[in-house]
GROMACS .gro file of C-alpha atoms in nm:
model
  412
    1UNK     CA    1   2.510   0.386  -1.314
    2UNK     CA    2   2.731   0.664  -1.226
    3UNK     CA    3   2.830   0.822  -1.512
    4UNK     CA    4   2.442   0.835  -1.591
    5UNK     CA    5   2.342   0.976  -1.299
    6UNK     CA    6   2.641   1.254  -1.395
    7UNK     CA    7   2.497   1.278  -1.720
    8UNK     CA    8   2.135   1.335  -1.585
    9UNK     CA    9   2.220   1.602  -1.356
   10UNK     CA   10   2.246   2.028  -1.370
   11UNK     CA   11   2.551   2.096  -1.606
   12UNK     CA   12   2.592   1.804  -1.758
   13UNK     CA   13   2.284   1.809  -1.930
   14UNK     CA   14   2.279   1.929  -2.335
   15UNK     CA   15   1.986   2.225  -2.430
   16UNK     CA   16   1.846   2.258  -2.757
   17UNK     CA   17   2.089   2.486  -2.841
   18UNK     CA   18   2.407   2.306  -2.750
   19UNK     CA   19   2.431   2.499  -2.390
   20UNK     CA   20   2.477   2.321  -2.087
   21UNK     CA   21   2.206   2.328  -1.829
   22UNK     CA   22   2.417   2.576  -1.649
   23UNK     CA   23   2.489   2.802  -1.926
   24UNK     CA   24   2.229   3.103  -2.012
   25UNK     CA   25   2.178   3.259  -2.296
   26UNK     CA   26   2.199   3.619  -2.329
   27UNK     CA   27   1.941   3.791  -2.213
   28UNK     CA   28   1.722   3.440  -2.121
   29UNK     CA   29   1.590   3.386  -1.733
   30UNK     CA   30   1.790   3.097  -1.516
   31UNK     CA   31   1.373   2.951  -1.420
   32UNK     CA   32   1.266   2.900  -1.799
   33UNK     CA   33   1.379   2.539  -1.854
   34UNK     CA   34   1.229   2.204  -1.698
   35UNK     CA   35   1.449   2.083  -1.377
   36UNK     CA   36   1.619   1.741  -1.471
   37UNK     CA   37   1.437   1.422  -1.270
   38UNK     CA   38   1.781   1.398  -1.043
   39UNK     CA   39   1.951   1.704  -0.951
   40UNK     CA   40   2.257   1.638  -0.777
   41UNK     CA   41   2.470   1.346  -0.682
   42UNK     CA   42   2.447   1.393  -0.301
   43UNK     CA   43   2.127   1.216  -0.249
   44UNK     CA   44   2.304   0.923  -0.349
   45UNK     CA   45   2.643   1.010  -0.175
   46UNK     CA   46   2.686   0.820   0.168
   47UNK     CA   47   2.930   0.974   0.312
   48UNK     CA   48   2.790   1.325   0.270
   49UNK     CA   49   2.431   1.126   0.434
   50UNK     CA   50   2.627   0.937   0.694
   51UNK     CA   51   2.771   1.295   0.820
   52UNK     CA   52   2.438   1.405   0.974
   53UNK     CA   53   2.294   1.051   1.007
   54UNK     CA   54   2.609   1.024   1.250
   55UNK     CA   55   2.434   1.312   1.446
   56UNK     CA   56   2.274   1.166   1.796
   57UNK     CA   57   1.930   1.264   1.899
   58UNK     CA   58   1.861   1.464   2.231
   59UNK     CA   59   1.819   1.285   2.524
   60UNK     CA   60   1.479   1.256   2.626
   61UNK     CA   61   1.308   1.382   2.275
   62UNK     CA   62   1.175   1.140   1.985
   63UNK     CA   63   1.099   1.257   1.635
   64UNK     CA   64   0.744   1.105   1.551
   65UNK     CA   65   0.597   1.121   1.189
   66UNK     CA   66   0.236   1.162   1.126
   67UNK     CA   67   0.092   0.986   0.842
   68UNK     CA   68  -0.247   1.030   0.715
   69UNK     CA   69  -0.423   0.989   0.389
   70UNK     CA   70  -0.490   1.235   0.147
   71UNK     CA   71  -0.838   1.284  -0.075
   72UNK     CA   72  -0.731   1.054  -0.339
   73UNK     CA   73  -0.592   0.765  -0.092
   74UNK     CA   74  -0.190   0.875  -0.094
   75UNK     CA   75  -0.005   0.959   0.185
   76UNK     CA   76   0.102   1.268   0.347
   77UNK     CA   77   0.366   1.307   0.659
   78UNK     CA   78   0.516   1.593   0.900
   79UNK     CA   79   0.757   1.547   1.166
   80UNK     CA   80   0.749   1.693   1.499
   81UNK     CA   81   0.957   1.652   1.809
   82UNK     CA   82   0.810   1.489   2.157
   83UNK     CA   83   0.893   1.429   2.489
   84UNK     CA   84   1.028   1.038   2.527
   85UNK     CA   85   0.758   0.964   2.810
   86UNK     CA   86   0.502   1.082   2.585
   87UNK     CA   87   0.513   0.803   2.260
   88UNK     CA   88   0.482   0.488   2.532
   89UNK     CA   89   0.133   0.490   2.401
   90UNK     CA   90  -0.092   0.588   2.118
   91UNK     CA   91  -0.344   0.755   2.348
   92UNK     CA   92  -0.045   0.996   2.514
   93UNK     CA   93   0.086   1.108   2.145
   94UNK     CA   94  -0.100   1.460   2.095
   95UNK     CA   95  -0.337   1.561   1.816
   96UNK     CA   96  -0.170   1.802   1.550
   97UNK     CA   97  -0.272   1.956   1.233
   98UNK     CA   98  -0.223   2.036   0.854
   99UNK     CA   99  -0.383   2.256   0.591
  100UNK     CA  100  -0.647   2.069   0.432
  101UNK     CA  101  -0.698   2.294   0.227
  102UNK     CA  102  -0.326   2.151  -0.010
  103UNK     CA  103  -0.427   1.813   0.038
  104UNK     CA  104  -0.802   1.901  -0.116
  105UNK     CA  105  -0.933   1.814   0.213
  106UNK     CA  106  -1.088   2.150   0.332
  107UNK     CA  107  -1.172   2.482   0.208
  108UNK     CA  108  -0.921   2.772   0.237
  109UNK     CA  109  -1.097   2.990   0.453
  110UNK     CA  110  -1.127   2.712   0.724
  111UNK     CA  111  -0.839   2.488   0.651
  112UNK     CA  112  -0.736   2.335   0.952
  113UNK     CA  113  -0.791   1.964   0.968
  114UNK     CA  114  -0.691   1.767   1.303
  115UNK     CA  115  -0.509   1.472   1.310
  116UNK     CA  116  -0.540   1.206   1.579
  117UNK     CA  117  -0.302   0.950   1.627
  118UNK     CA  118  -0.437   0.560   1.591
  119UNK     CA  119  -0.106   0.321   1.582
  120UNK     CA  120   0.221   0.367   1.701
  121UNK     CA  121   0.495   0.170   1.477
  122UNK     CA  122   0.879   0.227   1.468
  123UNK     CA  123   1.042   0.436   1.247
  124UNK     CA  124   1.311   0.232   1.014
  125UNK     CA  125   1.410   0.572   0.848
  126UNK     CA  126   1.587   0.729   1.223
  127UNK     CA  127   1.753   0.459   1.434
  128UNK     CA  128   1.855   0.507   1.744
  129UNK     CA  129   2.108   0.333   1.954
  130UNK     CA  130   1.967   0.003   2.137
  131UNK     CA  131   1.856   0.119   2.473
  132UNK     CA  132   1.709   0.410   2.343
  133UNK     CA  133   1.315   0.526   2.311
  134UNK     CA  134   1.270   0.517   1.922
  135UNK     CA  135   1.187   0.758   1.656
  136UNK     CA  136   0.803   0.666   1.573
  137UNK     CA  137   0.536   0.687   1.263
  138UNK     CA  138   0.219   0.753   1.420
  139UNK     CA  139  -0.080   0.630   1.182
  140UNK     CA  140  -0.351   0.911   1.207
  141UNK     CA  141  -0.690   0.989   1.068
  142UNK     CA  142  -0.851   1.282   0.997
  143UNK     CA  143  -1.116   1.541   1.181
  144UNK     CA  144  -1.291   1.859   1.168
  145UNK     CA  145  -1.181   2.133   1.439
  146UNK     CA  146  -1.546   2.029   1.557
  147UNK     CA  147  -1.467   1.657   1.589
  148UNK     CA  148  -1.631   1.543   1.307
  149UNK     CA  149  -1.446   1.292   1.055
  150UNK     CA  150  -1.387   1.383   0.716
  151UNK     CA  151  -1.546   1.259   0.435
  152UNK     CA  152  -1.194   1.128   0.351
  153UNK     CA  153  -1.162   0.949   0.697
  154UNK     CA  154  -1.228   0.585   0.559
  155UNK     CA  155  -1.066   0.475   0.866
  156UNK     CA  156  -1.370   0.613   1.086
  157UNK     CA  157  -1.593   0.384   0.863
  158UNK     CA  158  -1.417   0.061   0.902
  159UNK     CA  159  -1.366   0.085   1.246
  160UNK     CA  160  -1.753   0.151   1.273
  161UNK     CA  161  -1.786  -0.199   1.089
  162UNK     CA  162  -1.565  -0.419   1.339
  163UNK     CA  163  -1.747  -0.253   1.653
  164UNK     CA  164  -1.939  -0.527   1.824
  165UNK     CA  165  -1.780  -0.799   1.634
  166UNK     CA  166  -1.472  -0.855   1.815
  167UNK     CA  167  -1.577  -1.197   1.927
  168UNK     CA  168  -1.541  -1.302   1.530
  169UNK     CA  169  -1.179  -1.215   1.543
  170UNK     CA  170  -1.136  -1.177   1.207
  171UNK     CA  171  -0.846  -1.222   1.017
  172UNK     CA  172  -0.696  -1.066   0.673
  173UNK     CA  173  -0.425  -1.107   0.475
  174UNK     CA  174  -0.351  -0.814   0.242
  175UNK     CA  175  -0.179  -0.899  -0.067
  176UNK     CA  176   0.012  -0.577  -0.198
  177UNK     CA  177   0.092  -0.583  -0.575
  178UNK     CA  178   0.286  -0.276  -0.718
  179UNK     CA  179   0.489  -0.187  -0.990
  180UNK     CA  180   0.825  -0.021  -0.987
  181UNK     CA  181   0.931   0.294  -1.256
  182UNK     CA  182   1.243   0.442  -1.358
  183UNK     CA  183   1.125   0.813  -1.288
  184UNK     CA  184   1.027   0.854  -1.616
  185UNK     CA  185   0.709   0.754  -1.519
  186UNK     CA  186   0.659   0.542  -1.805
  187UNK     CA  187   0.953   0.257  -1.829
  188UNK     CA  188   0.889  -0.024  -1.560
  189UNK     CA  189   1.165  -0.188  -1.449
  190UNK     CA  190   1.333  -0.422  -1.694
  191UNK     CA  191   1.190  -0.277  -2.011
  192UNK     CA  192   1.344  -0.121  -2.297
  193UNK     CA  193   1.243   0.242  -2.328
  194UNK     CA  194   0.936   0.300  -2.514
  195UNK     CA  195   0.928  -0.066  -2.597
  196UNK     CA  196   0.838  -0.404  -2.455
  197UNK     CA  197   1.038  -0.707  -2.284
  198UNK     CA  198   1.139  -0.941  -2.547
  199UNK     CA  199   1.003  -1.222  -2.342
  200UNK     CA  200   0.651  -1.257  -2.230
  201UNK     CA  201   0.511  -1.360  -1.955
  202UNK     CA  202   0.643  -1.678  -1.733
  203UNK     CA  203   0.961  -1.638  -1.616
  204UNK     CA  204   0.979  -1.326  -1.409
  205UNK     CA  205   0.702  -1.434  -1.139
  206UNK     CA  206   0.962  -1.570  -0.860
  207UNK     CA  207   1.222  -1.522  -1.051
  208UNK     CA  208   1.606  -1.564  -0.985
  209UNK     CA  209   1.790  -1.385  -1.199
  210UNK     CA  210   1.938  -1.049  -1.321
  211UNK     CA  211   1.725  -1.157  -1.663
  212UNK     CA  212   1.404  -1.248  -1.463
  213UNK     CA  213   1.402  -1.027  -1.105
  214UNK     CA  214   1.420  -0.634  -1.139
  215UNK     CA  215   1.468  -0.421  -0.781
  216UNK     CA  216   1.552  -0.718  -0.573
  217UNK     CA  217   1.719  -0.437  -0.377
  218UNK     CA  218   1.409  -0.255  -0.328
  219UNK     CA  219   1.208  -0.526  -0.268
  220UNK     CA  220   1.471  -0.639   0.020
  221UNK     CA  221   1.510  -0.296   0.190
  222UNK     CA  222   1.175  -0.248   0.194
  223UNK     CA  223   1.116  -0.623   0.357
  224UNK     CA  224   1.359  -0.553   0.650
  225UNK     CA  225   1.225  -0.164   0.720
  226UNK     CA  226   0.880  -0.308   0.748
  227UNK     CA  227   0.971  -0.585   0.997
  228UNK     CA  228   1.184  -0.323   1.175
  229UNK     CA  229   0.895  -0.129   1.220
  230UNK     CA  230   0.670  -0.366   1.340
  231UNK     CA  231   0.441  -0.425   1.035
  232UNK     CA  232   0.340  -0.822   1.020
  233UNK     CA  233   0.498  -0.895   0.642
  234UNK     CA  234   0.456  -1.274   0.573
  235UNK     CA  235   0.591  -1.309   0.241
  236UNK     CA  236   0.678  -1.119  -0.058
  237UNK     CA  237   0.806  -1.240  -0.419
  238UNK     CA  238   0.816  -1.154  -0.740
  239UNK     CA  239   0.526  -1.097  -0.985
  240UNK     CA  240   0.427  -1.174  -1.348
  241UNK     CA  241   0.514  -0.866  -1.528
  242UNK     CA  242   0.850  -0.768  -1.513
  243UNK     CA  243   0.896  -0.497  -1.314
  244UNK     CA  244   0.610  -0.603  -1.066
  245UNK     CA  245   0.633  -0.692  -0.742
  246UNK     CA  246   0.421  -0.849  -0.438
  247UNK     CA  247   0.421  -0.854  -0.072
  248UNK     CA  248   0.197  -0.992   0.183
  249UNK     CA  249   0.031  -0.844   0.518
  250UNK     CA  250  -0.124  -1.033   0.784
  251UNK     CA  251  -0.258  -1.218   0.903
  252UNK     CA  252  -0.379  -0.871   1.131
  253UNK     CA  253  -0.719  -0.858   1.282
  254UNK     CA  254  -0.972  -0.592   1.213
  255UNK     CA  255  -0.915  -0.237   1.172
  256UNK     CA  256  -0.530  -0.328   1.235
  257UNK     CA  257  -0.525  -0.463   0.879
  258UNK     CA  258  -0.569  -0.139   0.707
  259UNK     CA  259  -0.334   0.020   0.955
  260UNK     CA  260  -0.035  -0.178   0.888
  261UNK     CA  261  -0.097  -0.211   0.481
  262UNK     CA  262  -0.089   0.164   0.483
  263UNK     CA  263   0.202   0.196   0.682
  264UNK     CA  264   0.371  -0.013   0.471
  265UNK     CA  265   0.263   0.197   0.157
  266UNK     CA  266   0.451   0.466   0.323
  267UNK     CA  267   0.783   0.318   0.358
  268UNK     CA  268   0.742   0.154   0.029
  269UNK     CA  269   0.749   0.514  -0.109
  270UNK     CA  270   1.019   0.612   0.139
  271UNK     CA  271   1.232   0.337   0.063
  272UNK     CA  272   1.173   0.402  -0.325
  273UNK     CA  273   1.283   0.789  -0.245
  274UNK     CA  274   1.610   0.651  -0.114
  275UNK     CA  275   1.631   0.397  -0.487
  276UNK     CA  276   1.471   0.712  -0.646
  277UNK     CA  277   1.231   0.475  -0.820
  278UNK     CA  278   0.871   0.558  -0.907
  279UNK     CA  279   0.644   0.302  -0.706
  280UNK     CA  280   0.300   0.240  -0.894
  281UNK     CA  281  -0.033   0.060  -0.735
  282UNK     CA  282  -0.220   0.141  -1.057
  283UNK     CA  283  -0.437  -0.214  -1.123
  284UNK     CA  284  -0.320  -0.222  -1.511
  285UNK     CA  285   0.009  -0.009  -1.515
  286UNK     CA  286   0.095  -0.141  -1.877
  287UNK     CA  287  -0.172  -0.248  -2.186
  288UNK     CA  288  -0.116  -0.519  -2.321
  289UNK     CA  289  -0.089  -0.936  -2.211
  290UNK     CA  290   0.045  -0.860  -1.919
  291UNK     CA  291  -0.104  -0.940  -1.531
  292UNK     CA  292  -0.258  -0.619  -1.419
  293UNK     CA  293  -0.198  -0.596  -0.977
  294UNK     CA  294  -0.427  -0.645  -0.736
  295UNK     CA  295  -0.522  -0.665  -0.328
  296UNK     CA  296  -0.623  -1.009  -0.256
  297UNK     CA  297  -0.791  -1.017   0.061
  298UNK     CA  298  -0.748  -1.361   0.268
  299UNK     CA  299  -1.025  -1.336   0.516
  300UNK     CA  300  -1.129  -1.585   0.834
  301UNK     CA  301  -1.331  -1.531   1.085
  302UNK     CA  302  -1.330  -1.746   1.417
  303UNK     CA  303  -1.592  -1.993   1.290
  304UNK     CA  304  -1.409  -2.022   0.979
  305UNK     CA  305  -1.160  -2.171   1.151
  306UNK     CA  306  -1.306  -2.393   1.354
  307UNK     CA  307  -1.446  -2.740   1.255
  308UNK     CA  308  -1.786  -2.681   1.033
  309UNK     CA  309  -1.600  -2.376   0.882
  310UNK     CA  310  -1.653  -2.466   0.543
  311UNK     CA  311  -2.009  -2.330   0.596
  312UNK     CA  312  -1.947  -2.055   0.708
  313UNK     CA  313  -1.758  -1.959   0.453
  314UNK     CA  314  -1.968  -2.034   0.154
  315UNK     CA  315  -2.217  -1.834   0.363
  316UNK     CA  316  -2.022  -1.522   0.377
  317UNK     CA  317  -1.892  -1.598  -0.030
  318UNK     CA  318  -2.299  -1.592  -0.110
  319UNK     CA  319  -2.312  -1.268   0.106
  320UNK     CA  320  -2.086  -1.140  -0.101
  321UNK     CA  321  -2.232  -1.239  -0.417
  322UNK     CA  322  -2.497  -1.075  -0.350
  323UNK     CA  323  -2.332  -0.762  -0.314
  324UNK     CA  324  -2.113  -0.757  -0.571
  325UNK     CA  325  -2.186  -0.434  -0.796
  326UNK     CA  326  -2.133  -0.294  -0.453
  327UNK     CA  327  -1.778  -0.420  -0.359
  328UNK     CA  328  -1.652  -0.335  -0.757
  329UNK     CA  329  -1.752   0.056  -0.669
  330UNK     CA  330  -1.502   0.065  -0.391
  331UNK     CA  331  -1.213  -0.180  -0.483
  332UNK     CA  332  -1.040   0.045  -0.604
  333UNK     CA  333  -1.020   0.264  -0.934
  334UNK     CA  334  -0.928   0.187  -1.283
  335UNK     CA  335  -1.042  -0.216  -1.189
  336UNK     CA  336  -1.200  -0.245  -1.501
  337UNK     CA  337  -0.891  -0.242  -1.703
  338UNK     CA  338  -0.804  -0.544  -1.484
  339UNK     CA  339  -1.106  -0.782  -1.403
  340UNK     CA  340  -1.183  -0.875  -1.731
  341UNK     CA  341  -1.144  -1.243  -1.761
  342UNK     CA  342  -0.777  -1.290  -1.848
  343UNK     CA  343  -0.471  -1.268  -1.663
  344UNK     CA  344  -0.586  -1.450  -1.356
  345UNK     CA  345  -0.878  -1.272  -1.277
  346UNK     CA  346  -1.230  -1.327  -1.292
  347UNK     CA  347  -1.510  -1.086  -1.518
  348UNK     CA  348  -1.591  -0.750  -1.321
  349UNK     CA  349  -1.965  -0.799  -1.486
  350UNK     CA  350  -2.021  -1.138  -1.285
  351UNK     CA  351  -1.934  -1.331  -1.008
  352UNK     CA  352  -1.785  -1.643  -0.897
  353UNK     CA  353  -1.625  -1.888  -0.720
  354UNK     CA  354  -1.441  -2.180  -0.690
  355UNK     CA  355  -1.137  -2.413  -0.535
  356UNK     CA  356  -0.801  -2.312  -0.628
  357UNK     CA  357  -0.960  -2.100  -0.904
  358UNK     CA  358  -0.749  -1.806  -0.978
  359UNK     CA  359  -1.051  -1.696  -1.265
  360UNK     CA  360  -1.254  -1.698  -1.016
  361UNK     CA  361  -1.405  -1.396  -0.787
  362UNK     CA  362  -1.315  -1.597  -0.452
  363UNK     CA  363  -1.126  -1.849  -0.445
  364UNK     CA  364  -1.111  -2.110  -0.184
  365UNK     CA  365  -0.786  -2.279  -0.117
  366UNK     CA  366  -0.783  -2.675  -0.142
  367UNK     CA  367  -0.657  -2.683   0.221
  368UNK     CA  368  -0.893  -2.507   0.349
  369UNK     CA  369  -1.185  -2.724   0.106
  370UNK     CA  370  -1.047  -3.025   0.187
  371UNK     CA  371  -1.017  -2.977   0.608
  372UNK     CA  372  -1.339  -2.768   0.597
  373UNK     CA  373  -1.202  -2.503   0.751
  374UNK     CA  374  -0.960  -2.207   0.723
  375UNK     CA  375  -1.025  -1.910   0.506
  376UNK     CA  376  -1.099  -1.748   0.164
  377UNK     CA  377  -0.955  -1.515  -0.107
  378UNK     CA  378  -1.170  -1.221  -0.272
  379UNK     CA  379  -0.958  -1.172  -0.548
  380UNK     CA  380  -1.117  -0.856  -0.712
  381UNK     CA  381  -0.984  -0.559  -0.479
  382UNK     CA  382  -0.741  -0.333  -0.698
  383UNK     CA  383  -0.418  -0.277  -0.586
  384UNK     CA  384  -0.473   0.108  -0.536
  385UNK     CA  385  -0.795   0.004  -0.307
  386UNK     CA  386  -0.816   0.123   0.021
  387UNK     CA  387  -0.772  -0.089   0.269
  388UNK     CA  388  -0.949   0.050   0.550
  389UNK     CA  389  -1.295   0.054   0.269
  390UNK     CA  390  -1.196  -0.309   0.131
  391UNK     CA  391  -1.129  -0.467   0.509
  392UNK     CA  392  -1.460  -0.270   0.646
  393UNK     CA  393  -1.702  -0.361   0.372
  394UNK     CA  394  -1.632  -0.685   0.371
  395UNK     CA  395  -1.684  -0.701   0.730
  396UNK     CA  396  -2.020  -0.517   0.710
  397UNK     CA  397  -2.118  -0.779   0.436
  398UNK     CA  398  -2.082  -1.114   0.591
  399UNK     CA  399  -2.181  -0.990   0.910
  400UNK     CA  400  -2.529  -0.893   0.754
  401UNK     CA  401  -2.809  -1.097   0.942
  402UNK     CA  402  -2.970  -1.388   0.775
  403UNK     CA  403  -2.840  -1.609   0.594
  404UNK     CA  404  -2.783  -1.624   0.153
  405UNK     CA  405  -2.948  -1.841   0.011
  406UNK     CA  406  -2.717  -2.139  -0.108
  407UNK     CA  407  -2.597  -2.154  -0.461
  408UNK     CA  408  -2.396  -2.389  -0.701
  409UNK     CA  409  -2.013  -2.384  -0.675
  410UNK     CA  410  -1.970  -2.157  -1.038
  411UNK     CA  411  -1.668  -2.121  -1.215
  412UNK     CA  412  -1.559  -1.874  -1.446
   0.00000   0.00000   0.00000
């Protein structure tokens, strides 16, 4: 890995000409040429990090990162310092601001956006000694100087849908599929450049193995900085397409759903920075017979869980049958290259449901069928959805007043 790392960076790296990277022609500018995808060894050097990570912080000052989301659902950080009494709590954290304007969020002539802090969570990426106040990431969403949410604020709208429902205390579980790069940008994980696995599809989902499981380190770092900062990851494993990879939210209640799965977007990428590996939620990353990656949403409300609960649940599955055209146009984009029928999904042109279907729209675990009560699965949200729009609309959905009007268990 070393030597081609060496090989990849500034002077080591052949022109068309025979030069080195380094060498100039005569007469030719130093800025004409491409930079290299890694340029220079000491981002992977530990000793050169560990002599400034060795650095202490001030006493009585916290570095907190702000994290919002951008126009097209990615996010965007800054860093500034703060008291320690003043990060106790999320309402005590001051607003800030950024220039909409490079994030396609406001116009350049009035570019300021303000960001208000929502969740507080610890920062894995600056720890502190035990004892200390930690280094934070602050989850924020986004306003007008005026105090009016952005278009963009998604966040504003799903916490619109939970008000006045907190006696449902509902439940999701956010499965995150993604899909790891060399930073090509076109070569997943375990595949040959410009080429395909010799193998299909079978043994790489779970799989144990340097043959079968590609960025087991990732996945791992990523696992522990996530629990470290206070994110509620249940599970992860490995996926069906090599390369792929899955890990599980919840269960979180409400708007706090959307929160965390973000948050844990953002140290997926940070972690990924540090493996300098290109991290992919695209739904159908590769053509081809191979699984495309989704965000299944586990949802339960109180009365789902409660004896009866079965029937409350096919309610809010024929709720959301009727509505489907309307959950496809915001589960994310691209979904049609994945719902089509195959590869353990169901047909975005109709819906369904079943027990222990994974062809199905919804599925319905045979636990939960069998004790009739416990939860569902909507198994059509992309895996570059929003969660704050997937979490929300759902809510607004089975919430609706009156109830569907019951149908036949269908299966795909």
């Amino acid at each position: 890995m070393l030597s081609s790392l060496i090989n990849a960076c500034p002077g080591n790296v052949p022109t068309s000409g025979g030069l080195k990277q380094n060498e100039v022609k005569k007469g030719a500018s130093r800025h004409t040429g491409l930079l290299p995808a890694v340029t220079g060894l000491s981002a992977f050097d530990a000793n050169i990090i560990s002599k400034y990570n060795a650095l202490p912080f001030a006493d009585g000052k916290v570095l907190a990162e702000y994290i919002w989301i951008d126009s097209v659902g990615n996010c965007r950080s800054k860093t500034r310092t703060l008291p320690a009494n003043k990060v106790t709590r999320v309402d005590l954290l001051p607003k800030w601001n950024f220039d909409g304007f490079s994030t396609n969020q406001a116009p350049g002539n009035d570019s300021e956006v303000i960001l208000r802090p929502c969740r507080i969570f610890k920062d894995p990426f600056r720890p502190v000694p035990v004892g200390r106040t930690p280094n934070i990431l602050v989850m924020c969403d986004t306003y007008t100087p005026s105090g009016e949410p952005l278009p963009t604020n998604n966040r504003f709208v799903a916490a619109r849908a939970f008000r006045g429902h907190e006696d449902e205390e509902i439940w999701y579980g956010l499965e995150q599929e993604y899909t790891l790069f060399n930073l090509d940008e076109k070569t997943p994980l375990g595949w040959p450049k410009g080429g395909e696995p010799l193998r299909a599809q079978g043994p790489y989902y779970c799989g144990v193995g340097a043959e079968n499981n590609f960025g087991r380190p990732i996945v791992e770092a990523h696992y522990r900085a996530c629990i470290f900062a206070g994110i509620d990851v249940s599970g992860c494993n490995g996926e069906d397409m090599p390369g792929q990879q899955e890990y599980q939210v919840g269960p979180c209640v409400g708007i706090d759903a959307g929160d965390q799965l973000y948050i844990s977007r953002y140290i997926l990428h940070r972690v990924c920075e540090d493996f300098q590996v290109y991290c992919v939620f695209h739904p159908k990353p590769m053509k081809g017979d191979w699984n495309g990656a989704g965000m299944h949403t586990n949802v339960s409300t109180k009365k789902m869980r409660e004896d009866g609960g079965i029937e409350h649940i096919k309610q809010a599955i024929y709720k959301l049958g009727a509505k489907h055209a309307e959950h496809i146009a915001v589960y994310g984009s691209g979904n049609e290259l994945r719902l089509t029928g195959k590869h353990e999904t169901a047909s975005l042109l109709k819906f369904s449901w079943g027990v222990a279907n994974r062809n199905a729209s919804i599925r319905i675990g045979h636990d939960t069928f069998a004790g009739g009560k416990g939860y569902f699965e909507d198994r059509r949200p992309a895996s570059n959805c929003c969660p704050y729009i997937v979490t929300g609309k759902i809510m607004s959905t089975i919430m609706s007043p009156g109830d569907a009007e019951i149908i036949p268990q269908e299966y795909v």
